GROMACS .gro file of N, CA and C in nm:
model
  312
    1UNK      N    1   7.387   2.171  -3.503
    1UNK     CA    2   7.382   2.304  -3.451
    1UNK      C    3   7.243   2.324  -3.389
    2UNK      N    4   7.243   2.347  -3.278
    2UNK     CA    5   7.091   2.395  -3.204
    2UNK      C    6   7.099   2.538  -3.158
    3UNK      N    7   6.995   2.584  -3.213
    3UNK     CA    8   6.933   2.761  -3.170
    3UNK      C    9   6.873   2.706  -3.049
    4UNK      N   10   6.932   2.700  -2.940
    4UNK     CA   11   6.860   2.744  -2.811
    4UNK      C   12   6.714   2.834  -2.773
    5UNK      N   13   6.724   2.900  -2.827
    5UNK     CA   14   6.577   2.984  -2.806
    5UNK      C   15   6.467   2.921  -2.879
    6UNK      N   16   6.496   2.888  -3.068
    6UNK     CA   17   6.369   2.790  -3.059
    6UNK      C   18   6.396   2.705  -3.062
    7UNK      N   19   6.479   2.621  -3.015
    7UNK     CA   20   6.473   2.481  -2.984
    7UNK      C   21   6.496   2.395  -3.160
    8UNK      N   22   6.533   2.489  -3.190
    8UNK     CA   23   6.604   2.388  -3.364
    8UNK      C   24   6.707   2.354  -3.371
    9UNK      N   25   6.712   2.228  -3.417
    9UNK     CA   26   6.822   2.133  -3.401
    9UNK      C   27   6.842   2.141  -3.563
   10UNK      N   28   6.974   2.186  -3.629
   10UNK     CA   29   6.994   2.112  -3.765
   10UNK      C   30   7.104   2.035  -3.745
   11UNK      N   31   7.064   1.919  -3.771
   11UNK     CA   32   7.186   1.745  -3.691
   11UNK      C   33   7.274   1.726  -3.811
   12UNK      N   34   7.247   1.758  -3.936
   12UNK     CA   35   7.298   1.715  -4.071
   12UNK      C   36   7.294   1.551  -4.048
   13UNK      N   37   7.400   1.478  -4.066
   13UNK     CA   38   7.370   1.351  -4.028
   13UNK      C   39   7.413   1.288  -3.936
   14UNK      N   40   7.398   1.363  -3.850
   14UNK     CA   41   7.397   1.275  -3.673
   14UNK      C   42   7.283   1.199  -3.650
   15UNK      N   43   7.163   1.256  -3.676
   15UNK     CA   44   7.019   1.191  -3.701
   15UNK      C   45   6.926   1.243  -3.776
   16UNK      N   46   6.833   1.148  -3.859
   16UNK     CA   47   6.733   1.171  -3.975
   16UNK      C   48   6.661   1.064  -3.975
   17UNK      N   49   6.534   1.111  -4.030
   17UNK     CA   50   6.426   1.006  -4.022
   17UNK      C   51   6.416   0.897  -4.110
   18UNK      N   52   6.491   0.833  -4.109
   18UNK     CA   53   6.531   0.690  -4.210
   18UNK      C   54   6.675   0.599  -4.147
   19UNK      N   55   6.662   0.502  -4.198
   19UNK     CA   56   6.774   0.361  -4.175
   19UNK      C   57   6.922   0.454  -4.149
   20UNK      N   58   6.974   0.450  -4.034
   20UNK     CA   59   7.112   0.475  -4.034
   20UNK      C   60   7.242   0.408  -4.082
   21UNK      N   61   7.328   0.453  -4.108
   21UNK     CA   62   7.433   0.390  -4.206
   21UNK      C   63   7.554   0.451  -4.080
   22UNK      N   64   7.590   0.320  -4.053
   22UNK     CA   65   7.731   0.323  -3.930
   22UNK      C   66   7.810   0.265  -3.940
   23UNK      N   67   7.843   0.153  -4.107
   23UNK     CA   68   7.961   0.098  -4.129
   23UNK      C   69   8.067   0.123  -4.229
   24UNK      N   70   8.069   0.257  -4.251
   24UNK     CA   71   8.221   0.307  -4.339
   24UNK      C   72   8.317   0.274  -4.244
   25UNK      N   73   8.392   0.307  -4.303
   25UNK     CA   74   8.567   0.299  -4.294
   25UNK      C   75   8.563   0.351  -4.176
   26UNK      N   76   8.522   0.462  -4.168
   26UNK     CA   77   8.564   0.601  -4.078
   26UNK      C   78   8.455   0.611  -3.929
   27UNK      N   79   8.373   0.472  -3.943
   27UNK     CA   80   8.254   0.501  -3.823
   27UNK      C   81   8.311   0.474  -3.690
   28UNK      N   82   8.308   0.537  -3.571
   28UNK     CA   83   8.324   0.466  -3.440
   28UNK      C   84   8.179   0.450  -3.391
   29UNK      N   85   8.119   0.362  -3.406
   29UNK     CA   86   7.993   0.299  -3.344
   29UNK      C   87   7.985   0.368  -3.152
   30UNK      N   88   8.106   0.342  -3.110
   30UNK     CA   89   8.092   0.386  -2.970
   30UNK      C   90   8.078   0.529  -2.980
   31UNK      N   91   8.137   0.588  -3.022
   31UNK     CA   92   8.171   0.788  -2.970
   31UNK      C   93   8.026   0.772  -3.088
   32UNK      N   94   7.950   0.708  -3.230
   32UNK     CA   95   7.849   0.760  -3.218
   32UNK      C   96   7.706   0.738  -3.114
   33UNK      N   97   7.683   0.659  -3.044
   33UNK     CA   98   7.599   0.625  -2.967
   33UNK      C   99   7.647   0.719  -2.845
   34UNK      N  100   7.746   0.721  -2.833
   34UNK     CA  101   7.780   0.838  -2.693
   34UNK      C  102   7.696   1.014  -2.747
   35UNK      N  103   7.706   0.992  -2.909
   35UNK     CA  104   7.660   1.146  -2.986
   35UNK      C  105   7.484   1.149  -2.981
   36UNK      N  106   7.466   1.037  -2.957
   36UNK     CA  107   7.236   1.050  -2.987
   36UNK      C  108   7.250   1.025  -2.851
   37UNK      N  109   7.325   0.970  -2.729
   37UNK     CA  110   7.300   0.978  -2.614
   37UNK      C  111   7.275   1.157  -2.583
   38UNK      N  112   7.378   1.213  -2.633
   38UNK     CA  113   7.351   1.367  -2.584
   38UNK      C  114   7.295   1.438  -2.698
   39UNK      N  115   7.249   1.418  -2.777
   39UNK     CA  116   7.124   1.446  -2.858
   39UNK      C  117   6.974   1.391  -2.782
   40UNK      N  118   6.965   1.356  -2.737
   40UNK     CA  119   6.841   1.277  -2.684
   40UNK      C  120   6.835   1.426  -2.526
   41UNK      N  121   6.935   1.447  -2.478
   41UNK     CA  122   6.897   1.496  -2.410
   41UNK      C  123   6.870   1.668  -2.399
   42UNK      N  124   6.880   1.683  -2.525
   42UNK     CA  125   6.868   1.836  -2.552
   42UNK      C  126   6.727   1.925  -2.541
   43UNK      N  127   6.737   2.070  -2.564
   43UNK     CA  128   6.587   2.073  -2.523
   43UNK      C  129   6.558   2.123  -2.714
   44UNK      N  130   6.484   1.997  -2.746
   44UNK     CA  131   6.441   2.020  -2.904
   44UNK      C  132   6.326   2.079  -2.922
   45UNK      N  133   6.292   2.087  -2.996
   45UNK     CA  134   6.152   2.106  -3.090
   45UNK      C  135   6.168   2.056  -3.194
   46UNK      N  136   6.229   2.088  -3.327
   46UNK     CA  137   6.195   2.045  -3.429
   46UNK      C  138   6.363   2.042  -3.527
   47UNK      N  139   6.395   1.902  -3.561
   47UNK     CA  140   6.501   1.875  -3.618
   47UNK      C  141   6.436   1.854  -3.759
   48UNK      N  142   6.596   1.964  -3.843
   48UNK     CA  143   6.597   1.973  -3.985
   48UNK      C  144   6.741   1.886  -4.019
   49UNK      N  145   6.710   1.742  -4.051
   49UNK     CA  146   6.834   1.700  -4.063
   49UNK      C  147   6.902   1.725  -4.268
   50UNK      N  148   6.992   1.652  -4.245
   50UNK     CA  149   7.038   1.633  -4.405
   50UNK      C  150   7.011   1.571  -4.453
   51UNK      N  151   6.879   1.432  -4.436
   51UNK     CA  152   6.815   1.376  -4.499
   51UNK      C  153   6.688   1.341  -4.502
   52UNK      N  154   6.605   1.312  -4.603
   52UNK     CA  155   6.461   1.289  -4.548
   52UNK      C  156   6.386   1.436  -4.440
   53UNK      N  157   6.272   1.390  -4.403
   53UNK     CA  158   6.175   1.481  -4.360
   53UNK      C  159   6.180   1.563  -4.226
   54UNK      N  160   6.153   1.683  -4.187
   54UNK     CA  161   6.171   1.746  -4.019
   54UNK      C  162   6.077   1.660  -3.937
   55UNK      N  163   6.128   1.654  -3.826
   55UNK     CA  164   6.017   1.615  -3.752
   55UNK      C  165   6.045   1.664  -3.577
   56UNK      N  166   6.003   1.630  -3.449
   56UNK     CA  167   6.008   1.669  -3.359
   56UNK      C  168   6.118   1.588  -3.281
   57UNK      N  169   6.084   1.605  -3.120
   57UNK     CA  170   6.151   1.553  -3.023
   57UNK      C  171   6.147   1.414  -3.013
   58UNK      N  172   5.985   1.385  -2.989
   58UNK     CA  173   5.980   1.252  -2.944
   58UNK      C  174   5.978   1.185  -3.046
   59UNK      N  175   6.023   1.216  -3.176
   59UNK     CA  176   6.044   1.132  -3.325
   59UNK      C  177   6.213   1.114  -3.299
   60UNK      N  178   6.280   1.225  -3.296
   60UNK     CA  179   6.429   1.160  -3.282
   60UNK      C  180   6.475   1.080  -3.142
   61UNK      N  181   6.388   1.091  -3.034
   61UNK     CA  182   6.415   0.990  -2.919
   61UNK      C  183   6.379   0.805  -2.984
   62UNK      N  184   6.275   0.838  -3.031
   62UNK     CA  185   6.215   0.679  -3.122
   62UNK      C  186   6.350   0.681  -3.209
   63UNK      N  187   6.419   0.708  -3.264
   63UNK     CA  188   6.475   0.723  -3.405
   63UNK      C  189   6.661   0.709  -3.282
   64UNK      N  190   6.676   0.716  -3.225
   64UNK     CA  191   6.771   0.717  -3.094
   64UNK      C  192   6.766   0.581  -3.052
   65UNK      N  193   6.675   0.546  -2.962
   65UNK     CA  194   6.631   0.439  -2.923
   65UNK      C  195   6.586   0.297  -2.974
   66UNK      N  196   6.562   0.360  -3.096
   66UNK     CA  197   6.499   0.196  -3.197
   66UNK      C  198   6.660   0.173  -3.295
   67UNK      N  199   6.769   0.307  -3.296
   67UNK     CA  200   6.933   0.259  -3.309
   67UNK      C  201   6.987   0.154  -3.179
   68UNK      N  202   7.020   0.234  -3.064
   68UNK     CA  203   7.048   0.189  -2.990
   68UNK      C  204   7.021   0.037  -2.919
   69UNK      N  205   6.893  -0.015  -2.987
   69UNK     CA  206   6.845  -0.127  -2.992
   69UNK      C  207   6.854  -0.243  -3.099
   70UNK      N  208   6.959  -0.170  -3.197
   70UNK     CA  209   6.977  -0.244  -3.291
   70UNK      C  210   6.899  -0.240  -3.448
   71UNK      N  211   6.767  -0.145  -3.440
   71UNK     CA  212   6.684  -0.133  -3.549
   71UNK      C  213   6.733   0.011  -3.630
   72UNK      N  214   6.676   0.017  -3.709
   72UNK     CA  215   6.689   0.109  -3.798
   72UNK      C  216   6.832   0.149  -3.856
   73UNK      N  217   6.888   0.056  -3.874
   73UNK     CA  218   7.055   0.070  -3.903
   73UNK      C  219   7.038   0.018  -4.099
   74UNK      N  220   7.125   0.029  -4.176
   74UNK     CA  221   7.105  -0.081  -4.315
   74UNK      C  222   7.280  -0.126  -4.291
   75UNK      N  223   7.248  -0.234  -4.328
   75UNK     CA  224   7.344  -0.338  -4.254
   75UNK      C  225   7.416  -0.370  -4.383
   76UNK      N  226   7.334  -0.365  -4.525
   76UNK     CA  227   7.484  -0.430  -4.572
   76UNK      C  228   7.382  -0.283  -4.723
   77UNK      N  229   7.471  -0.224  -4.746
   77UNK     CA  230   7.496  -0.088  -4.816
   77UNK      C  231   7.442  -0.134  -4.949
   78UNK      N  232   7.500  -0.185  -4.996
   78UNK     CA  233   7.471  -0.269  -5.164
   78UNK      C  234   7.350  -0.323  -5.173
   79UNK      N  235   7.336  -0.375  -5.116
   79UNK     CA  236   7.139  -0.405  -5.113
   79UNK      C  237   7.062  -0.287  -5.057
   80UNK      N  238   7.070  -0.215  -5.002
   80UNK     CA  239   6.977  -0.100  -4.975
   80UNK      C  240   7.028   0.020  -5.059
   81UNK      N  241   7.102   0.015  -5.147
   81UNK     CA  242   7.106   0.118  -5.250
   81UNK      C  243   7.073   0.037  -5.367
   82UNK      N  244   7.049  -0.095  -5.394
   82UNK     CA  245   6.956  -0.205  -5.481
   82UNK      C  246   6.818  -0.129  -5.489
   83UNK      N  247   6.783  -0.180  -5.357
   83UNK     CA  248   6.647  -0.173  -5.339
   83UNK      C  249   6.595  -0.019  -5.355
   84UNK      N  250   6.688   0.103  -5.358
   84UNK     CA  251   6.635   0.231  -5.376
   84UNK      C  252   6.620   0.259  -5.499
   85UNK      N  253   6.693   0.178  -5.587
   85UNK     CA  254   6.728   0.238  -5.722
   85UNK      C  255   6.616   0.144  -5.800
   86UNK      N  256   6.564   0.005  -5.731
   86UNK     CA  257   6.441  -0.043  -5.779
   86UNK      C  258   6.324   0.048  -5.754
   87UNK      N  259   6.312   0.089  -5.634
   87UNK     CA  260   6.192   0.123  -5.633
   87UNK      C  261   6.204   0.252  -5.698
   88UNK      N  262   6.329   0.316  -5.693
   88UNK     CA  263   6.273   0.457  -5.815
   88UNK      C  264   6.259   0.442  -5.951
   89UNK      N  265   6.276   0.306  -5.946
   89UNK     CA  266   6.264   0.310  -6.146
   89UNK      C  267   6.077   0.281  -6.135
   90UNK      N  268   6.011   0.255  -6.048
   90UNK     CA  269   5.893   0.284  -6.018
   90UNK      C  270   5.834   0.401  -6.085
   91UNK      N  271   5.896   0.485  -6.050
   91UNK     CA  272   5.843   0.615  -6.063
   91UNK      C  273   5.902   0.720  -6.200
   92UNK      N  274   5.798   0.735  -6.278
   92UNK     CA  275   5.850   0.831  -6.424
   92UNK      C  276   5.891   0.956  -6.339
   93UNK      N  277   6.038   1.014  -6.384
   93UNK     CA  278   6.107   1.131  -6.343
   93UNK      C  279   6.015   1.203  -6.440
   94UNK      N  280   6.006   1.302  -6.408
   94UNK     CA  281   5.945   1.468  -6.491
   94UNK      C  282   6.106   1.517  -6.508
   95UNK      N  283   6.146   1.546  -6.687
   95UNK     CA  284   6.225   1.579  -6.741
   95UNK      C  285   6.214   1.713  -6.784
   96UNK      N  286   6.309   1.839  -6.775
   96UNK     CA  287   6.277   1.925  -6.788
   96UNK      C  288   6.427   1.995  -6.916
   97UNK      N  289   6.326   2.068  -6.982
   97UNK     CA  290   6.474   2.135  -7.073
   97UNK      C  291   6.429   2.323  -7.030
   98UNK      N  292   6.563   2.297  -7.024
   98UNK     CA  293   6.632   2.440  -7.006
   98UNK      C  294   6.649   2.539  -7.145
   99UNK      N  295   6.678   2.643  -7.157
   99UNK     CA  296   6.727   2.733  -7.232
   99UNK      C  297   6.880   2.693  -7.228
  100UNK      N  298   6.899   2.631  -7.379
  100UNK     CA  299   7.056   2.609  -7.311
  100UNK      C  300   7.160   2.474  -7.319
  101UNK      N  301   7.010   2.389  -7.240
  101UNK     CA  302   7.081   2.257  -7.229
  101UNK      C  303   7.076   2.139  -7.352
  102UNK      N  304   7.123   2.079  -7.365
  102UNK     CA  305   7.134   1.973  -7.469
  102UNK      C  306   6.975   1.939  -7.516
  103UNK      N  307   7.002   1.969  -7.660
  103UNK     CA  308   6.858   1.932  -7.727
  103UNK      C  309   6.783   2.008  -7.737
  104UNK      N  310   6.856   2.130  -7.734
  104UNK     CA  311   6.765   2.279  -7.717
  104UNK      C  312   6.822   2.367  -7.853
   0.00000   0.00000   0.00000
């Protein structure tokens, strides 16, 4: 959905600033590259997608263009949800109790 006046794009996941995922069941690779072809040509400012961080125009033209070239795609699903779930065991979650919830 784009607001015309300020130029905000919210794409949900047509485009976002991370590895695109284009091989479910349900992907047409063609009608999507025909979809960032006319995303690319819109008049943006600043896209709030459904994943990862906002950023501008000439970030989703790079993020367009480095697809269309073959980069930024994750190619086989099971290893890049591997590798996410390694690197978050990296990181201690902050656990929080509620009024309420178990152990309370």
């Amino acid at each position: 959905m784009l607001e015309q006046k300020t130029g905000i794009l919210f794409s949900g996941d047509s485009i976002y600033d991370g590895a695109l995922y284009d091989r479910v069941y349900h992907s047409d690779k063609a009608l999507y590259k025909e979809s960032l072809n006319q995303l690319k040509v819109l008049s943006v400012q600043t896209v709030h997608a459904g994943h990862h961080i906002s950023f501008n125009k000439n970030r989703m033209v790079e993020l367009i263009d480095n697809y269309l070239d073959g980069k930024g795609v994750i190619a086989d699903a099971a290893s890049w949800v591997d590798s996410a779930v390694d690197k978050s065991a990296e990181y201690e979650q902050p656990t929080r109790d509620y009024p309420g919830s178990p152990g309370r």
